[in-house]
Tab-separated table of C-alpha atoms and ligand atoms in Angstrom:
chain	number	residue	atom	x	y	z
A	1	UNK	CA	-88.310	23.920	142.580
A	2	UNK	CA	-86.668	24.701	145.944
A	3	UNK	CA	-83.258	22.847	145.478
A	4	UNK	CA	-82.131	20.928	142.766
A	5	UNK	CA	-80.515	17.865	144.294
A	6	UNK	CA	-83.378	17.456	146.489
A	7	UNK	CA	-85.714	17.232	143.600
A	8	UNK	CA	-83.960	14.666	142.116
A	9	UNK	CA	-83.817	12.477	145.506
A	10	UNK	CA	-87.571	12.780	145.896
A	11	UNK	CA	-88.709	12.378	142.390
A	12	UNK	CA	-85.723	8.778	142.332
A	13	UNK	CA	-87.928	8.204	145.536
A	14	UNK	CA	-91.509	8.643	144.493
A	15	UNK	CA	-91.086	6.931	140.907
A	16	UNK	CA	-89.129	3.640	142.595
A	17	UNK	CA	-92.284	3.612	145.391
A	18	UNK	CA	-94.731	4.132	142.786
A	19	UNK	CA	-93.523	1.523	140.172
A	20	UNK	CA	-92.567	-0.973	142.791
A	21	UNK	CA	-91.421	-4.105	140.739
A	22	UNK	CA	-93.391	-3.344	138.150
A	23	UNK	CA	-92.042	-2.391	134.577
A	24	UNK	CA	-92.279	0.950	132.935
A	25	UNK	CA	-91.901	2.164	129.979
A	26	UNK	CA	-90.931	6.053	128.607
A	27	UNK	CA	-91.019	7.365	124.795
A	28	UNK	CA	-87.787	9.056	124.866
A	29	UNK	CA	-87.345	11.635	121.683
A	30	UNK	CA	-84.034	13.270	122.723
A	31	UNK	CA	-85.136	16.316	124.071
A	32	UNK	CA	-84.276	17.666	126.967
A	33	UNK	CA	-87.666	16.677	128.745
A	34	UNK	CA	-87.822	13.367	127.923
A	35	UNK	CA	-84.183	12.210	128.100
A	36	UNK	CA	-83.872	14.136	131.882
A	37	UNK	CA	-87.187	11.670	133.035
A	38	UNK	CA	-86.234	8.870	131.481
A	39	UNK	CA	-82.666	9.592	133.439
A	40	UNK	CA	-84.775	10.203	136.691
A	41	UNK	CA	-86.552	7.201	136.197
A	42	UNK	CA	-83.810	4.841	135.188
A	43	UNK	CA	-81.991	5.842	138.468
A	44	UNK	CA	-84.989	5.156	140.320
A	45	UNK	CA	-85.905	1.457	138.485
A	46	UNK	CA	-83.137	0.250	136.356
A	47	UNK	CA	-84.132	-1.875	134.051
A	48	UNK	CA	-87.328	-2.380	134.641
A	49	UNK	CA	-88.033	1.022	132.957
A	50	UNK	CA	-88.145	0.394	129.044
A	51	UNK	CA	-87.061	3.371	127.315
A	52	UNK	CA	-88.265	3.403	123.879
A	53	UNK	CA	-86.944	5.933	120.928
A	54	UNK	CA	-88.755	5.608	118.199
A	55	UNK	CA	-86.674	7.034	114.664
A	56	UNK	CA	-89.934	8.465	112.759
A	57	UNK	CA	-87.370	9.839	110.050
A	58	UNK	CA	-88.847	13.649	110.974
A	59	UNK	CA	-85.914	14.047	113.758
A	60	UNK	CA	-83.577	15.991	113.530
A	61	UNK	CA	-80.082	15.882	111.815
A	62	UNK	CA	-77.652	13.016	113.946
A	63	UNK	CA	-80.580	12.869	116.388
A	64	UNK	CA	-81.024	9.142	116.513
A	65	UNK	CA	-77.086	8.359	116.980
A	66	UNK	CA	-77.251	11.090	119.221
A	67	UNK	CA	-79.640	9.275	121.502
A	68	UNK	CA	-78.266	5.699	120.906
A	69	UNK	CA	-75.032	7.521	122.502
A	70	UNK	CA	-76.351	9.070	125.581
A	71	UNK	CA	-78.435	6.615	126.324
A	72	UNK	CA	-76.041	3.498	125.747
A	73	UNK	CA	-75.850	3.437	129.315
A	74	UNK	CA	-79.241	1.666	129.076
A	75	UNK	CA	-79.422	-2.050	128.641
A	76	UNK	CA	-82.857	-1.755	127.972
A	77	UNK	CA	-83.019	0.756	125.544
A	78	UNK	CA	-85.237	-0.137	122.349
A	79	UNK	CA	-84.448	2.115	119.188
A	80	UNK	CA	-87.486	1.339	116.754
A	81	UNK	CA	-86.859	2.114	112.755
A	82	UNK	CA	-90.502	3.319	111.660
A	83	UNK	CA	-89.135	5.737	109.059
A	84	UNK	CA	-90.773	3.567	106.194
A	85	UNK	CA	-94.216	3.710	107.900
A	86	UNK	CA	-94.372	7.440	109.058
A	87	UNK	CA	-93.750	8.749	105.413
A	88	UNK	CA	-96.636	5.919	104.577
A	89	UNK	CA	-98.789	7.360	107.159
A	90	UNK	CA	-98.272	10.955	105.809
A	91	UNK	CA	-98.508	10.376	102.531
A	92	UNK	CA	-101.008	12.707	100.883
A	93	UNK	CA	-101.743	14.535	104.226
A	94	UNK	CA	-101.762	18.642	103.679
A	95	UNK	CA	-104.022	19.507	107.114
A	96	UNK	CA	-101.572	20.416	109.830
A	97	UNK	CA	-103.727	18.474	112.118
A	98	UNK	CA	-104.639	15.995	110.098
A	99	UNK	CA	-100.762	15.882	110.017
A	100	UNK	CA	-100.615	15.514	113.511
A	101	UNK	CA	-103.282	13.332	114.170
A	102	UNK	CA	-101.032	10.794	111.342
A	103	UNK	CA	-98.001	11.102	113.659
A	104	UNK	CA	-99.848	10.668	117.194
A	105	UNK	CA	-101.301	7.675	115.734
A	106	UNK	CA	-98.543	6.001	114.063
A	107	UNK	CA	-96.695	7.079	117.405
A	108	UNK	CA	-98.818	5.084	119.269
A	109	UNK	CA	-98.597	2.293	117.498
A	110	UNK	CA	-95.173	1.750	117.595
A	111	UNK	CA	-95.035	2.611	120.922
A	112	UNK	CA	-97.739	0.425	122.041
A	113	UNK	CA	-96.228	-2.907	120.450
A	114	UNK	CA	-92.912	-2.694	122.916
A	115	UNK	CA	-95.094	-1.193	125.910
A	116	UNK	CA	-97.193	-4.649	125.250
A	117	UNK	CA	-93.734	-6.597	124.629
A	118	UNK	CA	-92.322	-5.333	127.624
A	119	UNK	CA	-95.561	-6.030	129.874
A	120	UNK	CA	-95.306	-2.397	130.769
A	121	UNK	CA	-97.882	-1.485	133.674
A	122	UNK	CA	-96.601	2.596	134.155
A	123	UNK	CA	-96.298	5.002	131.788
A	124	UNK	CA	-93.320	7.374	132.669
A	125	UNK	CA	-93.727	11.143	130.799
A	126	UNK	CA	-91.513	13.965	130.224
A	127	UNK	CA	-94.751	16.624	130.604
A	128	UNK	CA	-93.662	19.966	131.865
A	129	UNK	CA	-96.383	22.402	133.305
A	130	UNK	CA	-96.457	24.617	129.702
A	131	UNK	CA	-97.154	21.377	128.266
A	132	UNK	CA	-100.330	21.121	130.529
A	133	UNK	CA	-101.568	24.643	130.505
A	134	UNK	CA	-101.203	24.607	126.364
A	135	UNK	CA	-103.116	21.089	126.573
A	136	UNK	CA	-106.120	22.287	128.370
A	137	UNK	CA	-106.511	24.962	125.868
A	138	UNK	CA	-107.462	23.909	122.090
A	139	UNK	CA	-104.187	25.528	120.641
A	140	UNK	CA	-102.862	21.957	118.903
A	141	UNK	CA	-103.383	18.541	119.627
A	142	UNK	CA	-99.832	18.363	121.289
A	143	UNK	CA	-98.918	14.841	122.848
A	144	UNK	CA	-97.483	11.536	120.830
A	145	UNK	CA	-98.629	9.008	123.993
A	146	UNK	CA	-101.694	11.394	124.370
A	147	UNK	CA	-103.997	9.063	123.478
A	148	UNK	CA	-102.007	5.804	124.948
A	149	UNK	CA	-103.567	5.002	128.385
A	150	UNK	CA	-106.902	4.651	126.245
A	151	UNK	CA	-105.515	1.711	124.250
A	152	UNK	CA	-103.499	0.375	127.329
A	153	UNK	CA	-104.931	0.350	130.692
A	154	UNK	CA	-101.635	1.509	132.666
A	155	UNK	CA	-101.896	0.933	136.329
A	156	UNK	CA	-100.429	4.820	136.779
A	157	UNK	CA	-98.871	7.054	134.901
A	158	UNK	CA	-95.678	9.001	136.200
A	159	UNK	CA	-94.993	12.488	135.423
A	160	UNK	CA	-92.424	14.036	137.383
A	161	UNK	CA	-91.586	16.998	136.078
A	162	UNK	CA	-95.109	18.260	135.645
A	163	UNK	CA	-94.587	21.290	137.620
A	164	UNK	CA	-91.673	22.440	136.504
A	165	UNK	CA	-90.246	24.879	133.517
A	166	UNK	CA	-88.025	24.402	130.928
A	167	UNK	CA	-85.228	25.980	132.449
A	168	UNK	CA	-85.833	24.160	135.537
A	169	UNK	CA	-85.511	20.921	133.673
A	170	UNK	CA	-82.346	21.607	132.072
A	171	UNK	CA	-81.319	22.113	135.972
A	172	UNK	CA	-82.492	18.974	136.922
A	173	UNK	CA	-80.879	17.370	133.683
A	174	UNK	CA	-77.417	18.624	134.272
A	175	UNK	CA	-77.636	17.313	138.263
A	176	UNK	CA	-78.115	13.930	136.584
A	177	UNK	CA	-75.156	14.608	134.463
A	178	UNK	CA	-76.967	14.504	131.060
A	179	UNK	CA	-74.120	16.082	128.382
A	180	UNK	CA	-74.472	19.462	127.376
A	181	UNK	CA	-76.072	18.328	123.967
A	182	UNK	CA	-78.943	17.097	125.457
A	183	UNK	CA	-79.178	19.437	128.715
A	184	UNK	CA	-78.906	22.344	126.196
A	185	UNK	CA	-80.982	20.880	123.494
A	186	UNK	CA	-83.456	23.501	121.510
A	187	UNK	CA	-87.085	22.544	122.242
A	188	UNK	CA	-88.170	19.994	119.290
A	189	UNK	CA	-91.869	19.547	118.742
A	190	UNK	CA	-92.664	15.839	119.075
A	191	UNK	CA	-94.343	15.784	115.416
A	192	UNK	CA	-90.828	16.862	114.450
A	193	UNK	CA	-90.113	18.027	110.882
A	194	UNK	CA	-93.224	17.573	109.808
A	195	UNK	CA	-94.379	20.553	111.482
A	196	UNK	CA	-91.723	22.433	109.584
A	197	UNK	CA	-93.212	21.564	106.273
A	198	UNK	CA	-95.986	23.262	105.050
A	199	UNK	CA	-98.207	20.549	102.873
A	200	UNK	CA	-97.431	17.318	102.233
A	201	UNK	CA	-94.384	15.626	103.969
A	202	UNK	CA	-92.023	14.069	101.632
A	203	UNK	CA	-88.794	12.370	101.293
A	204	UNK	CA	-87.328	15.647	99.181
A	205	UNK	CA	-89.053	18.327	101.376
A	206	UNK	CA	-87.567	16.270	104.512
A	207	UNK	CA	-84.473	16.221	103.081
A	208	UNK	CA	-83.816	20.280	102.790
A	209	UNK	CA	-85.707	20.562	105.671
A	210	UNK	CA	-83.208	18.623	107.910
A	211	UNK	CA	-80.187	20.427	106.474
A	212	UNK	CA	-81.739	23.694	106.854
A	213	UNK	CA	-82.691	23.159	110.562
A	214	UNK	CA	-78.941	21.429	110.595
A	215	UNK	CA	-77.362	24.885	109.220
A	216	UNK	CA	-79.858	27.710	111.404
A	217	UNK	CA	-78.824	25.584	114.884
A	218	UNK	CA	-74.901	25.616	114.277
A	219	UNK	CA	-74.844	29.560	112.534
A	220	UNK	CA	-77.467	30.672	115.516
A	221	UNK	CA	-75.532	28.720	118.369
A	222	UNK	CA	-73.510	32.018	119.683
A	223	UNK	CA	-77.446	33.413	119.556
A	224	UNK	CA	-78.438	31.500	122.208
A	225	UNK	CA	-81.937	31.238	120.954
A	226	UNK	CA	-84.491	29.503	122.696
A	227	UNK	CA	-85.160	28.098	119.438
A	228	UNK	CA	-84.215	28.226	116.315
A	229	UNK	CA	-85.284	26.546	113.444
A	230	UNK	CA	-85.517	26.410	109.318
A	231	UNK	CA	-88.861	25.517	107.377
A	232	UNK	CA	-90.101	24.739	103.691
A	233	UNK	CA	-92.991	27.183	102.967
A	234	UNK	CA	-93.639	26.877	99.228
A	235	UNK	CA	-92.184	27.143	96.113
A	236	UNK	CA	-90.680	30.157	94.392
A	237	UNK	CA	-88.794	30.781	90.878
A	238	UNK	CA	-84.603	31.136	91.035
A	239	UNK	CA	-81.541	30.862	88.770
A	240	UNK	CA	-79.591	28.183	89.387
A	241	UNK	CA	-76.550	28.400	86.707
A	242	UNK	CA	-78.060	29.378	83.768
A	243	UNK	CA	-81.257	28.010	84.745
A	244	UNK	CA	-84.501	29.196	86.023
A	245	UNK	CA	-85.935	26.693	88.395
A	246	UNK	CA	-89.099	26.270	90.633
A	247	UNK	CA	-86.957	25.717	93.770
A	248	UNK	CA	-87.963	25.536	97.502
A	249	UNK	CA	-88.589	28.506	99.927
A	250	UNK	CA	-86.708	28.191	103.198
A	251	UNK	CA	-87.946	30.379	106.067
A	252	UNK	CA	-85.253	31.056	108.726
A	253	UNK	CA	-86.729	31.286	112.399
A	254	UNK	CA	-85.331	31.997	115.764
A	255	UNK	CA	-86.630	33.294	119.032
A	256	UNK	CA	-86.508	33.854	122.825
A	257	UNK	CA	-88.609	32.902	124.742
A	258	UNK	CA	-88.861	31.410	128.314
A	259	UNK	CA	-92.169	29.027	127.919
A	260	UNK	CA	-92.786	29.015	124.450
A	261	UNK	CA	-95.939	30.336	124.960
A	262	UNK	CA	-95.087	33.523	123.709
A	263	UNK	CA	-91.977	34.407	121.950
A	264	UNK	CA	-90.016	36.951	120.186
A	265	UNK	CA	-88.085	37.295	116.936
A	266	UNK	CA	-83.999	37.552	117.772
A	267	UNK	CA	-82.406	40.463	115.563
A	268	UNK	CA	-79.957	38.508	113.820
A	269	UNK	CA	-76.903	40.350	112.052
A	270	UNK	CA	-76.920	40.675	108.255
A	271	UNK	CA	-73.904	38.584	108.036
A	272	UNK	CA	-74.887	35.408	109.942
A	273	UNK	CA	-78.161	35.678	107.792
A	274	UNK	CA	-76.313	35.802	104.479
A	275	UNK	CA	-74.027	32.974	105.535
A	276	UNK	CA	-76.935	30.921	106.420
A	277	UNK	CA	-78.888	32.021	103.160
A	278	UNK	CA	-75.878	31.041	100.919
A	279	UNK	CA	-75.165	27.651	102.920
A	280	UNK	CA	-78.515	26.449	102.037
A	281	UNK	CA	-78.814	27.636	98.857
A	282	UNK	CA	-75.235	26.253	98.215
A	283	UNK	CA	-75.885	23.001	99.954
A	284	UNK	CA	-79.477	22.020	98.004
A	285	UNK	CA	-79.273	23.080	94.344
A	286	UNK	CA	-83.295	22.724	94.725
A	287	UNK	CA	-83.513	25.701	97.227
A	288	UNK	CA	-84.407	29.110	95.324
A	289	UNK	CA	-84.884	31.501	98.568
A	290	UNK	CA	-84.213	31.933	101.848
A	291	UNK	CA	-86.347	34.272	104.100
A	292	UNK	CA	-85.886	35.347	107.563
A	293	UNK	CA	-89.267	35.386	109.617
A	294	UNK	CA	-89.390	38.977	111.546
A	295	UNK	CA	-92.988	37.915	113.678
A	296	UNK	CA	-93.517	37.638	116.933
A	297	UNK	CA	-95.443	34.981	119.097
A	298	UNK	CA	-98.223	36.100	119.096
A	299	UNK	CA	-99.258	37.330	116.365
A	300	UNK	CA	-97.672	33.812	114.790
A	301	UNK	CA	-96.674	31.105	116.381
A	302	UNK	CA	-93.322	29.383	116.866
A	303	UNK	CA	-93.536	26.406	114.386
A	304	UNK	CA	-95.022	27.136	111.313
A	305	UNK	CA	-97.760	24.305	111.527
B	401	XMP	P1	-95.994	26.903	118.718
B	401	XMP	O1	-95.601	26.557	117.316
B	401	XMP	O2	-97.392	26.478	119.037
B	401	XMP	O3	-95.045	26.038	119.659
B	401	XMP	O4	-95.741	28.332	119.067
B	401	XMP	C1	-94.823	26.266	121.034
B	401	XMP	C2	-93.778	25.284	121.499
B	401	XMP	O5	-94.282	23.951	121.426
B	401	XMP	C3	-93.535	23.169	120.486
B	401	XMP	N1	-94.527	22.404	119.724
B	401	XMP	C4	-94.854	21.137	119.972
B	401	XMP	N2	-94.367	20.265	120.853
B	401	XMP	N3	-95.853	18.624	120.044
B	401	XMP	C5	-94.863	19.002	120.874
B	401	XMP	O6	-94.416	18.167	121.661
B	401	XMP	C6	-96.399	19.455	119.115
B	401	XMP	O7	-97.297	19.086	118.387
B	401	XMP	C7	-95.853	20.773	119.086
B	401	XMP	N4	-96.113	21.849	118.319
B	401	XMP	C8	-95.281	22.830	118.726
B	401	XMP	C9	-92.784	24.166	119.645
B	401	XMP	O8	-91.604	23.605	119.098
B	401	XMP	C10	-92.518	25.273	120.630
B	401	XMP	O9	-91.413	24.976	121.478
């Protein structure tokens, strides 16, 4: 990417040429990726782009108010409530990619009743060229509206950030003026918290989970990691009070990294991690540990499914 204005006047240029007077419609998750095309493509089509956040209950912490606010700009912003029906489609699930498979599916259903509402013809992505390059490979199934255009025969689909990197995008994002919050935003894995669960996803495990991640992102801020995240590995005994209890294991994560194709483990103080270890353990009486993960990527990887 040469210049950053100019990007943005030829990508507002090629999407309003290529979806004409058509309508469009984007899955926007609040990332940084999909909230900076949807804002390319709402400044190149208006309203006839339908940008559609769908609340799967594995989002982050505030995400979905988070959204409703940046994008309230939006008349045609659709917020779908599919909480109920994700934890329905997960339930009894323990393969991570039989996990996955759950979400993209359930993702596409939702998605595909307002792109059919809406009498979308394009399909408008957030891809970014990692995205691609990890895609090709057989690393993870990795896309929600992978496996749309195969249920709805789009006339084109519109990716116009496919070339660029992460920290290109957040460029391009603060050009359009998106607030810091989203411009800024840690990558979030579009199978959200689920990935941050080992086993079965429930309503409890979701619940720590989402504080967790909550705490690690506001004590690791000053870290400016590229991510940083919290995740329920297992069970482990603890004393609670006077109480022994089977309680959860929280593992602590956070790394640099420029693609997230490879990544390493930040040295965090011993302070920070102690103040993180006693705000979880303080703020779930149901959480028995807290571990900090020392790996690199590889050997692991950055999620921990
Ligand atoms: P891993 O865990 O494979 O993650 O080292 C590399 C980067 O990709 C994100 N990630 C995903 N993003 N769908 C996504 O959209 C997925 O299924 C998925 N899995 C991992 C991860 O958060 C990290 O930034």
């Amino acid at each position: 990417m040469v210049d950053v204005d100019s990007f943005v006047d030829e990508k507002v240029s090629e999407i309003a040429e290529a979806v004409g007077d058509a309508n469009a419609v984007i899955a926007l998750s609040g990332g940084v990726d999909s909230s900076t095309a949807a804002a390319l493509a709402y400044e190149a089509v208006g309203d006839q782009l339908t940008p559609v956040y769908v609340d799967t209950g594995l989002m982050r912490k505030g995400e979905t108010d988070q959204v409703r606010e940046t994008f309230a700009y939006m008349d045609s912003l659709r917020v779908v409530d599919a909480r109920d029906r994700f934890l329905d489609a997960l339930a009894g699930a323990t393969d991570p990619e039989e996990k996955r498979h759950a979400i993209g599916e359930q993702f596409i259903r939702e998605f595909e009743t307002v792109a059919r509402e809406v009498d979308a013809d394009y399909l408008v992505q957030g891809t970014i060229y990692p995205d691609r390059i990890e895609s090709e490979g057989t690393i993870k199934s990795h896309h929600n509206v992978g496996g749309l255009p195969e249920r709805i025969d789009f006339e084109g689909i519109v990716e116009p950030m496919r070339d660029l990197y992460k920290d290109e995008v957040r460029e391009v994002a603060r050009a359009l003026d998106l607030e810091a919050v989203v411009s800024e935003r840690m990558p979030f894995p579009g199978p959200g918290l689920a990935v941050r669960i080992i086993g079965e996803v429930t309503e409890e495990k979701l619940a720590v989970t989402r504080e967790a991640n909550h705490v690690v992102e506001e004590e690791l801020a000053d870290y400016e990691p590229w991510q940083a995240l919290a995740a329920v590995i297992g069970k482990a005994t603890g004393v609670k009070g006077d109480n022994r209890v089977h309680g959860w294991v929280v593992a602590v994560r956070s790394v640099e990294s420029r693609d997230g194709m490879t990544a390493r483990a930040q040295e965090i103080d011993w302070e920070t991690l102690q103040r993180i270890q006693s705000r979880i353990t303080g703020e779930n009486e149901n959480v028995s540990r807290v571990l900090y993960d020392v790996t690199h990527k590889p050997p692991a990887t950055i999620e921990y499914e």
